mmCIF file of C-alpha atoms and ligand atoms in Angstrom:
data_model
loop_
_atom_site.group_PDB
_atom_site.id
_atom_site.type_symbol
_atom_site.label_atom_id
_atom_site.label_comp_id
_atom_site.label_asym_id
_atom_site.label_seq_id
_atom_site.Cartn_x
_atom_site.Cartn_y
_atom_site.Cartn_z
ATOM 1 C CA UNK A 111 -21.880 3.503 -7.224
ATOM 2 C CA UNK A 112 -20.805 1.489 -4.513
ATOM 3 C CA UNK A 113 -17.682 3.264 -3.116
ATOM 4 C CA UNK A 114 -20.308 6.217 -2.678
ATOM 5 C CA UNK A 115 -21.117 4.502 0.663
ATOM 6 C CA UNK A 116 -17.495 3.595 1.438
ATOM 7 C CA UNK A 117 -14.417 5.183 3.099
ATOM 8 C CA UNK A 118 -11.142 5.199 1.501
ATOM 9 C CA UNK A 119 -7.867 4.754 3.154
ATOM 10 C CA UNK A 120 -5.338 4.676 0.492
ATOM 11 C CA UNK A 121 -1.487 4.763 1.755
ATOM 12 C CA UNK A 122 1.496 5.540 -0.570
ATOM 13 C CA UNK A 123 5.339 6.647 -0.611
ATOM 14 C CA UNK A 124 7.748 5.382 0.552
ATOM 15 C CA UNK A 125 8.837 4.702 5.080
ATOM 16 C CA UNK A 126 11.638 6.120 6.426
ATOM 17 C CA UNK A 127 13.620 3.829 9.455
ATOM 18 C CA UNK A 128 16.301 5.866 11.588
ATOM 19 C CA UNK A 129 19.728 5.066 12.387
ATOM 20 C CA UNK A 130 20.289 7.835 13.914
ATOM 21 C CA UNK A 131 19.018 11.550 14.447
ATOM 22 C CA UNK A 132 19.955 12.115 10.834
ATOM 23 C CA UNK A 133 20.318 8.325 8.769
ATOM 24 C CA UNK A 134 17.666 6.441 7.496
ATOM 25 C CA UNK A 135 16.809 3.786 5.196
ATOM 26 C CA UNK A 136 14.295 3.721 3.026
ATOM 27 C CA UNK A 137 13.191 3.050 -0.901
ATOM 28 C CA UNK A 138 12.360 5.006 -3.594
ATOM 29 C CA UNK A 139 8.717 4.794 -4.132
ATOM 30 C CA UNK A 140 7.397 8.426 -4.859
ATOM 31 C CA UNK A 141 3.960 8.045 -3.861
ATOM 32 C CA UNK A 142 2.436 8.973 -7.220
ATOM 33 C CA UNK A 143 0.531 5.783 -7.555
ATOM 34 C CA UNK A 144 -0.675 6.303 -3.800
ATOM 35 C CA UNK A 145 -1.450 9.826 -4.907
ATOM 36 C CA UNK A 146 -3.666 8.831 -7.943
ATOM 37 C CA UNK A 147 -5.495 6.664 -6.312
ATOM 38 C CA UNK A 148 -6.090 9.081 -3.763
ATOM 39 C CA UNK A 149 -7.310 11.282 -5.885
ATOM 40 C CA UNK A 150 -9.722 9.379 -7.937
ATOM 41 C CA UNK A 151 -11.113 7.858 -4.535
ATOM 42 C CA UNK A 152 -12.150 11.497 -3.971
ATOM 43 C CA UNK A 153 -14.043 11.580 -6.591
ATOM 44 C CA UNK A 154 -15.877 8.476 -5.948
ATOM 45 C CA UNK A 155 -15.805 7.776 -2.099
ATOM 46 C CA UNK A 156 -17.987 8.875 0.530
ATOM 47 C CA UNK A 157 -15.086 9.787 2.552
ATOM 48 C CA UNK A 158 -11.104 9.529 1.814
ATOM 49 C CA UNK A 159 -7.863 9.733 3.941
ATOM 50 C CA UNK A 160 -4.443 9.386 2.433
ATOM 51 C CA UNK A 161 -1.884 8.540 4.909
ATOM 52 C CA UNK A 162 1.219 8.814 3.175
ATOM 53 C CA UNK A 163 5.043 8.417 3.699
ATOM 54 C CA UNK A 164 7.330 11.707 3.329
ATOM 55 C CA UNK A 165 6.984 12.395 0.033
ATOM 56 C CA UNK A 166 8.092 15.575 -2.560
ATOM 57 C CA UNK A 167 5.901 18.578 -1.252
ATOM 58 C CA UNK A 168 5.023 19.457 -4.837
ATOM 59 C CA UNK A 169 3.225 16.315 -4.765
ATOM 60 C CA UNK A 170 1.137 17.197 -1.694
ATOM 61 C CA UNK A 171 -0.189 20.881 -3.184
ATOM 62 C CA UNK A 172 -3.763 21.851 -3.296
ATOM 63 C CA UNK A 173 -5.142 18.378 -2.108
ATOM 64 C CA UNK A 174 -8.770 19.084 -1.283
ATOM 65 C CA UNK A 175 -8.884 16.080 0.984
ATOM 66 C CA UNK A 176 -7.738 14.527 4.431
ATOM 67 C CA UNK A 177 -3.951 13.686 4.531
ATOM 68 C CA UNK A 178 -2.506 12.117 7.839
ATOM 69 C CA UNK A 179 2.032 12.166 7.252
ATOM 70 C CA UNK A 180 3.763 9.426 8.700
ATOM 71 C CA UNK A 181 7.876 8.493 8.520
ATOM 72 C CA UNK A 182 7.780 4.737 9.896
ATOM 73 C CA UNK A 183 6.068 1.513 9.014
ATOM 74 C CA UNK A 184 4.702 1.196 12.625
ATOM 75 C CA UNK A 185 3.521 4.588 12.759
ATOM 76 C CA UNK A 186 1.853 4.192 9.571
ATOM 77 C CA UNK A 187 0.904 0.978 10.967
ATOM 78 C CA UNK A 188 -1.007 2.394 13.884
ATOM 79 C CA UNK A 189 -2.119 5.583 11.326
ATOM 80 C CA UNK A 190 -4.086 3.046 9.412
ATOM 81 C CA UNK A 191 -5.565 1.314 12.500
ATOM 82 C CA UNK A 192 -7.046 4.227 13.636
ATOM 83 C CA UNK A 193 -8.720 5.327 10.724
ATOM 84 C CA UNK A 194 -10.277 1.524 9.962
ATOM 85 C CA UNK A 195 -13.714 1.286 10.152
ATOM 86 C CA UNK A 196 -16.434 -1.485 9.169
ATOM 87 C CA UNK A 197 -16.720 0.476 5.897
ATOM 88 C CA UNK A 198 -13.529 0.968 4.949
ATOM 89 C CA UNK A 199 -11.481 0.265 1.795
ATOM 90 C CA UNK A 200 -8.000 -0.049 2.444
ATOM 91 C CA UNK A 201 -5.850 0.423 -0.161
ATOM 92 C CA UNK A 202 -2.088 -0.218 0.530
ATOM 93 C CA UNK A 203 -0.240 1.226 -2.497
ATOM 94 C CA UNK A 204 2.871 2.571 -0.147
ATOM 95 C CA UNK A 205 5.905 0.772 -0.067
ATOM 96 C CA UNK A 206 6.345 0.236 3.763
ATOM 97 C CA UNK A 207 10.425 -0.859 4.703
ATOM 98 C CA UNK A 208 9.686 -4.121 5.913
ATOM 99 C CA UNK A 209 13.054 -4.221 7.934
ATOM 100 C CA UNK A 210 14.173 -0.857 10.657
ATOM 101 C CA UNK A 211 17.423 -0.619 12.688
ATOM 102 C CA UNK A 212 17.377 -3.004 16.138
ATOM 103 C CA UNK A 213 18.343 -0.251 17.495
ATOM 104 C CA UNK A 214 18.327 3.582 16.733
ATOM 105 C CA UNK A 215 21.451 5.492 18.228
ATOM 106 C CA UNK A 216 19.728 8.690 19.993
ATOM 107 C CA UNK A 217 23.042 10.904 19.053
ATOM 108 C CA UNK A 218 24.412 10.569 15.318
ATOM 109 C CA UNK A 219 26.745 7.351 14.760
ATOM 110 C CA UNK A 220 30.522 8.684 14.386
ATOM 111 C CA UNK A 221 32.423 6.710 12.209
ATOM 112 C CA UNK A 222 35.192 5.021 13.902
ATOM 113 C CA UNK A 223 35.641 1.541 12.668
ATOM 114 C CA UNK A 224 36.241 0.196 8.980
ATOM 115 C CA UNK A 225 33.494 -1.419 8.959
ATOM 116 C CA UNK A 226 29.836 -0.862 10.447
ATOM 117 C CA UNK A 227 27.650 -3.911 10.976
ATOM 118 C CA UNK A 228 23.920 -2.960 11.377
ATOM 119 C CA UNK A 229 21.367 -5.636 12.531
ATOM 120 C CA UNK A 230 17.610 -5.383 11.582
ATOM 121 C CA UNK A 231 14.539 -6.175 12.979
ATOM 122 C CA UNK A 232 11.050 -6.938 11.013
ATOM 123 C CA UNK A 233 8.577 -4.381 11.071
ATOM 124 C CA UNK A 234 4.599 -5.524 11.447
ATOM 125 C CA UNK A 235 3.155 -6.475 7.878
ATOM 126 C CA UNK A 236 0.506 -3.336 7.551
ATOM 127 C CA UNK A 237 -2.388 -5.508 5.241
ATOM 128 C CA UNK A 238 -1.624 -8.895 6.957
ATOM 129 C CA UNK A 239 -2.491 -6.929 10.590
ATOM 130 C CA UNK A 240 -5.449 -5.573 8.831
ATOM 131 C CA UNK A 241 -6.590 -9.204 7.512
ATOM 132 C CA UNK A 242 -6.049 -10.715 10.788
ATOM 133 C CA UNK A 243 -8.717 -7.806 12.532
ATOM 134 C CA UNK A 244 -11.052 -8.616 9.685
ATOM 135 C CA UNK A 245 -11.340 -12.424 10.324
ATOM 136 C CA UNK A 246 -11.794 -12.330 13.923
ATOM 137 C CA UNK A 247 -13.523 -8.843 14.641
ATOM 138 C CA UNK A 248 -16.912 -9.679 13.652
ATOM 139 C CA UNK A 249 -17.754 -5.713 12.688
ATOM 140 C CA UNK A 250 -14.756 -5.308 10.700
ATOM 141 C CA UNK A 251 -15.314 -8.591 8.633
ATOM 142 C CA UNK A 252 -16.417 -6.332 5.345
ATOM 143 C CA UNK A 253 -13.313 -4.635 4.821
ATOM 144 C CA UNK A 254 -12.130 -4.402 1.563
ATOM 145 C CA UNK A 255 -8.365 -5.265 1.102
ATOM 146 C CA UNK A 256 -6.094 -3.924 -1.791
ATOM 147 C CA UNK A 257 -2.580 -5.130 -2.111
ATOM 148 C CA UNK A 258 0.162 -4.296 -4.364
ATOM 149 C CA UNK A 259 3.028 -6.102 -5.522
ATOM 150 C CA UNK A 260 6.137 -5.380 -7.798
ATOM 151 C CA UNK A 261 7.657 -8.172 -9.784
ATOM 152 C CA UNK A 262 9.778 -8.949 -12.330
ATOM 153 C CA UNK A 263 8.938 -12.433 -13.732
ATOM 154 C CA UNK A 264 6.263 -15.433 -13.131
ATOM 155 C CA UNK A 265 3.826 -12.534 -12.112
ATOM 156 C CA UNK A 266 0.569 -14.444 -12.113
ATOM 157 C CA UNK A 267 2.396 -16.909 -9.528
ATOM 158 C CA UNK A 268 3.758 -14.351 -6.972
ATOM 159 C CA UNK A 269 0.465 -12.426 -7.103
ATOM 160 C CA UNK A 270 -1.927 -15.441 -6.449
ATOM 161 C CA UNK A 271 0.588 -16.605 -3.543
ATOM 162 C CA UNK A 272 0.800 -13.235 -2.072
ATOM 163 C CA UNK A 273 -2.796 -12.709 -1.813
ATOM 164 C CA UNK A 274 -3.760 -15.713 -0.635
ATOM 165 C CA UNK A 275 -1.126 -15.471 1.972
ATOM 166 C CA UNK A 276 -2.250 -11.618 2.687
ATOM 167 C CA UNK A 277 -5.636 -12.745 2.105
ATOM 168 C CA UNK A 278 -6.202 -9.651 -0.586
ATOM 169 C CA UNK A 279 -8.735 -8.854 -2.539
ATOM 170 C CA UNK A 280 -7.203 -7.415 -4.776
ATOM 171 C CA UNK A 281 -4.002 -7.324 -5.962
ATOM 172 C CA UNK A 282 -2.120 -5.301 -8.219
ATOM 173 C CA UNK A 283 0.732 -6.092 -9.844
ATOM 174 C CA UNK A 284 3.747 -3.713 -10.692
ATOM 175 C CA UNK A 285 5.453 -5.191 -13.756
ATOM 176 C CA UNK A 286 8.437 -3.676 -12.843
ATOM 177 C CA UNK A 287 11.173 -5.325 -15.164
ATOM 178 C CA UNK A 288 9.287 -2.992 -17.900
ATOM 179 C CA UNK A 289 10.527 0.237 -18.730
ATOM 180 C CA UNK A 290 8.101 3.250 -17.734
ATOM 181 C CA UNK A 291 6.973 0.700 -15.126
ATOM 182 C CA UNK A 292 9.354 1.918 -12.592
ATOM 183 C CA UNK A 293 9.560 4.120 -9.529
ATOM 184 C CA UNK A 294 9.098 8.275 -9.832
ATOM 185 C CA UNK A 295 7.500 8.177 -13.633
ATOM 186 C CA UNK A 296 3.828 9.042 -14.345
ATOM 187 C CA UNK A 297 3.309 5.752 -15.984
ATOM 188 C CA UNK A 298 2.385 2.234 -14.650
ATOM 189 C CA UNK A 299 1.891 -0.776 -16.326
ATOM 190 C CA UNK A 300 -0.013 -2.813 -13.661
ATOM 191 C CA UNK A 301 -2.041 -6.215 -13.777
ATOM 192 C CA UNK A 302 -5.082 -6.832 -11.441
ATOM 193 C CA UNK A 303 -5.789 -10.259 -9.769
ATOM 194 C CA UNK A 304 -9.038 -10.726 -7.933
ATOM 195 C CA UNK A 305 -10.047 -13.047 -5.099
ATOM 196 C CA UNK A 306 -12.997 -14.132 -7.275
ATOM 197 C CA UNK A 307 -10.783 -14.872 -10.600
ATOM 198 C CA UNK A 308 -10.797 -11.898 -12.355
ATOM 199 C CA UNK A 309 -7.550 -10.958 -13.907
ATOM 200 C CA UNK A 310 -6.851 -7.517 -16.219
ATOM 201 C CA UNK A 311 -3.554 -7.103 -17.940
ATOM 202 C CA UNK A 312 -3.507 -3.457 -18.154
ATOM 203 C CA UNK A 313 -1.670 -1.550 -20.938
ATOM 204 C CA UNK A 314 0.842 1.280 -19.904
ATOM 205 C CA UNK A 315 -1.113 3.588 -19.009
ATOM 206 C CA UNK A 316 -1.175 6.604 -16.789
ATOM 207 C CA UNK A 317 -1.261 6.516 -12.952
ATOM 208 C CA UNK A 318 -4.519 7.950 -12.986
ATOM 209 C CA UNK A 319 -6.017 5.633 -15.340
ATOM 210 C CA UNK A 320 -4.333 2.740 -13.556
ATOM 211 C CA UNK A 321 -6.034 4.164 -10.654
ATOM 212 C CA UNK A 322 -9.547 4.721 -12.286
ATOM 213 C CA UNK A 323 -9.268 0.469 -13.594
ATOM 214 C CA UNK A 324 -8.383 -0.354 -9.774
ATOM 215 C CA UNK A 325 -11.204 1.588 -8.526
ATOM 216 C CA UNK A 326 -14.036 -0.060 -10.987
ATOM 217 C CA UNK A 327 -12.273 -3.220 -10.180
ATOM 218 C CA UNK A 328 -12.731 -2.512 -6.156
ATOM 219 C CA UNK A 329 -16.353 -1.180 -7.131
ATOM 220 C CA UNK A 330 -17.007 -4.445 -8.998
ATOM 221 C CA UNK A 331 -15.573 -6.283 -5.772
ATOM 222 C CA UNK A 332 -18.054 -4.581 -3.067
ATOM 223 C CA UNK A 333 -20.972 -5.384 -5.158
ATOM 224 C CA UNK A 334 -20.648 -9.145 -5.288
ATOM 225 C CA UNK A 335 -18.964 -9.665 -2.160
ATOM 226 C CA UNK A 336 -21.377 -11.397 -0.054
ATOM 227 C CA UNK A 337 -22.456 -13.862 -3.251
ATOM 228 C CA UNK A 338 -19.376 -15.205 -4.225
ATOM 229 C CA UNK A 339 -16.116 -14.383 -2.504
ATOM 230 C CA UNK A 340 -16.981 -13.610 1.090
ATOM 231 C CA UNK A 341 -13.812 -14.477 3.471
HETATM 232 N N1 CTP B 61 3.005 -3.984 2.864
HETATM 233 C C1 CTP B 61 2.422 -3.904 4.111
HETATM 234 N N2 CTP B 61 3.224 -3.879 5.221
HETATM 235 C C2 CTP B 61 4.553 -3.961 5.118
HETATM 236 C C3 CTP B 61 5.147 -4.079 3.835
HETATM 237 C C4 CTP B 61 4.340 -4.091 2.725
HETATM 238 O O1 CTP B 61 1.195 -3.842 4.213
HETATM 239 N N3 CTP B 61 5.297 -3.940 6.204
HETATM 240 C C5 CTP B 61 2.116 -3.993 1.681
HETATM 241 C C6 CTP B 61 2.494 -3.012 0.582
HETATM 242 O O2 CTP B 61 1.864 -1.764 0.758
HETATM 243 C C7 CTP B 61 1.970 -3.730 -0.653
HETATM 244 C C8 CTP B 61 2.206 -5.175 -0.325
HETATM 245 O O3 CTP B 61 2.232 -5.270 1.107
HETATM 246 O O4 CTP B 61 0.578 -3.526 -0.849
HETATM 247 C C9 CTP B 61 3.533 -5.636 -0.860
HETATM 248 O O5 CTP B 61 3.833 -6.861 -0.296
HETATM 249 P P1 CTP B 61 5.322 -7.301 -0.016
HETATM 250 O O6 CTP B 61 5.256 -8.705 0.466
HETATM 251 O O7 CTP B 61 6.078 -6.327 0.813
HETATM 252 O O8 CTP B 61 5.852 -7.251 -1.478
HETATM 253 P P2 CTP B 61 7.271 -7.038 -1.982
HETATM 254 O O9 CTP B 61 7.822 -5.749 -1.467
HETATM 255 O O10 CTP B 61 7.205 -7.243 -3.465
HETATM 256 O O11 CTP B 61 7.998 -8.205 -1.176
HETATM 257 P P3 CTP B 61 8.865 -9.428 -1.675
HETATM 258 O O12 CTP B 61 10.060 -8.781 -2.256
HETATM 259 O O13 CTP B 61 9.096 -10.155 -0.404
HETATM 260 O O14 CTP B 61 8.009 -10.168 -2.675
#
């Protein structure tokens, strides 16, 4: 089994970007889908870390493998950096705010005026930092990239343009205008794009069985990378 040999970082949940000592902004991704595939790279990899986003405690219990917790996108940036080596598997399934506060106040905001204007900055794009190591560190150039997306309509279009422009492997698409496709329930209904034309339009299924079809798919990836699809 390829992934035997490999190490897998898999990220979920959802970032958290201060205002202030006690505001934030953030989304409502759950980290279940990170979690699955967590847990089914366990199984399979030679080594796993899952560097995750704060997330409900109960979902955190009795994991028999490496966790590293992270609030922000650049700290789970630099989380992810550190643990990349030229074996690795990076799976992004968290949902990283792609936008923080300018500027966070280092005593809590009083409110004052009517009206409170905030002004954002863009944080680093996690997987497109990642790509850019991978083309020009020469060691690095076999890691294996796994995107996900969440759409609502002309899926196969956004999916294609977002991996080539994150230059994925694979991406996986969260059908999201479905019910039970949603954030915080057990179910996923998910279709898989591959860099070497493979597409799977996956039923609604279980995170963990979602997971397990990503996983063969990434396993199906390793082994003919080098023939066909090399970056
Ligand atoms: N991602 C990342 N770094 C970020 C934000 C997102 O690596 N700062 C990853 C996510 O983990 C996910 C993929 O990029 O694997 C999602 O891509 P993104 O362009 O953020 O998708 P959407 O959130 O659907 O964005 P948009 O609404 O612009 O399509």
């Amino acid at each position: 089994m390829p992934l035997s040999d490999k190490k897998v970082i898999v990220t979920g949940g959802p970032t958290y970007e201060f205002l202030d000592p006690v505001r934030f902004i953030s989304n409502r991704s759950s980290g279940k889908m990170g979690k699955a595939l967590a847990d089914e790279s366990f199984k399979r990899a030679r080594e796993i870390v899952f560097i995750h986003g704060p997330m409900h405690k109960s979902l955190l219990a009795g994991i028999e493998y490496r966790t590293v917790a992270v609030e922000s996108t650049r700290e789970m940036l630099d989380a992810v950096l550190v643990e990349l080596t030229p074996d690795s598997v990076l799976i992004m399934a968290a949902a990283p705010a792609d936008y923080r506060p300018a500027e966070k106040s280092l005593t809590k905001i009083k409110k004052k005026e009517d009206e409170l204007i905030v002004r954002f900055v863009k944080n680093p794009d996690i997987l497109k930092t990642v790509a850019e190591i991978r083309s020009t560190q020469f060691p690095l150039r076999n890691i294996f990239l796994v995107g996900f997306a969440a759409e609502t309509n002309d899926i196969e279009n956004y999916a294609k343009n977002k991996m080539r422009e994150k230059d994925l492997d694979i991406i996986c698409v969260n059908d999201v205008g479905k019910p039970d496709a949603g954030f915080g329930v057990d179910t996923n209904i998910v279709t898989i794009f591959t860099r070497w034309g493979d597409r799977y339009e996956l039923p609604l299924l279980s995170k963990q069985e979602v997971a397990s079809r990503i996983l063969d798919c990434v396993e199906k990836g390793i082994e003919c990378k080098g023939e066909k699809f090399l970056p």
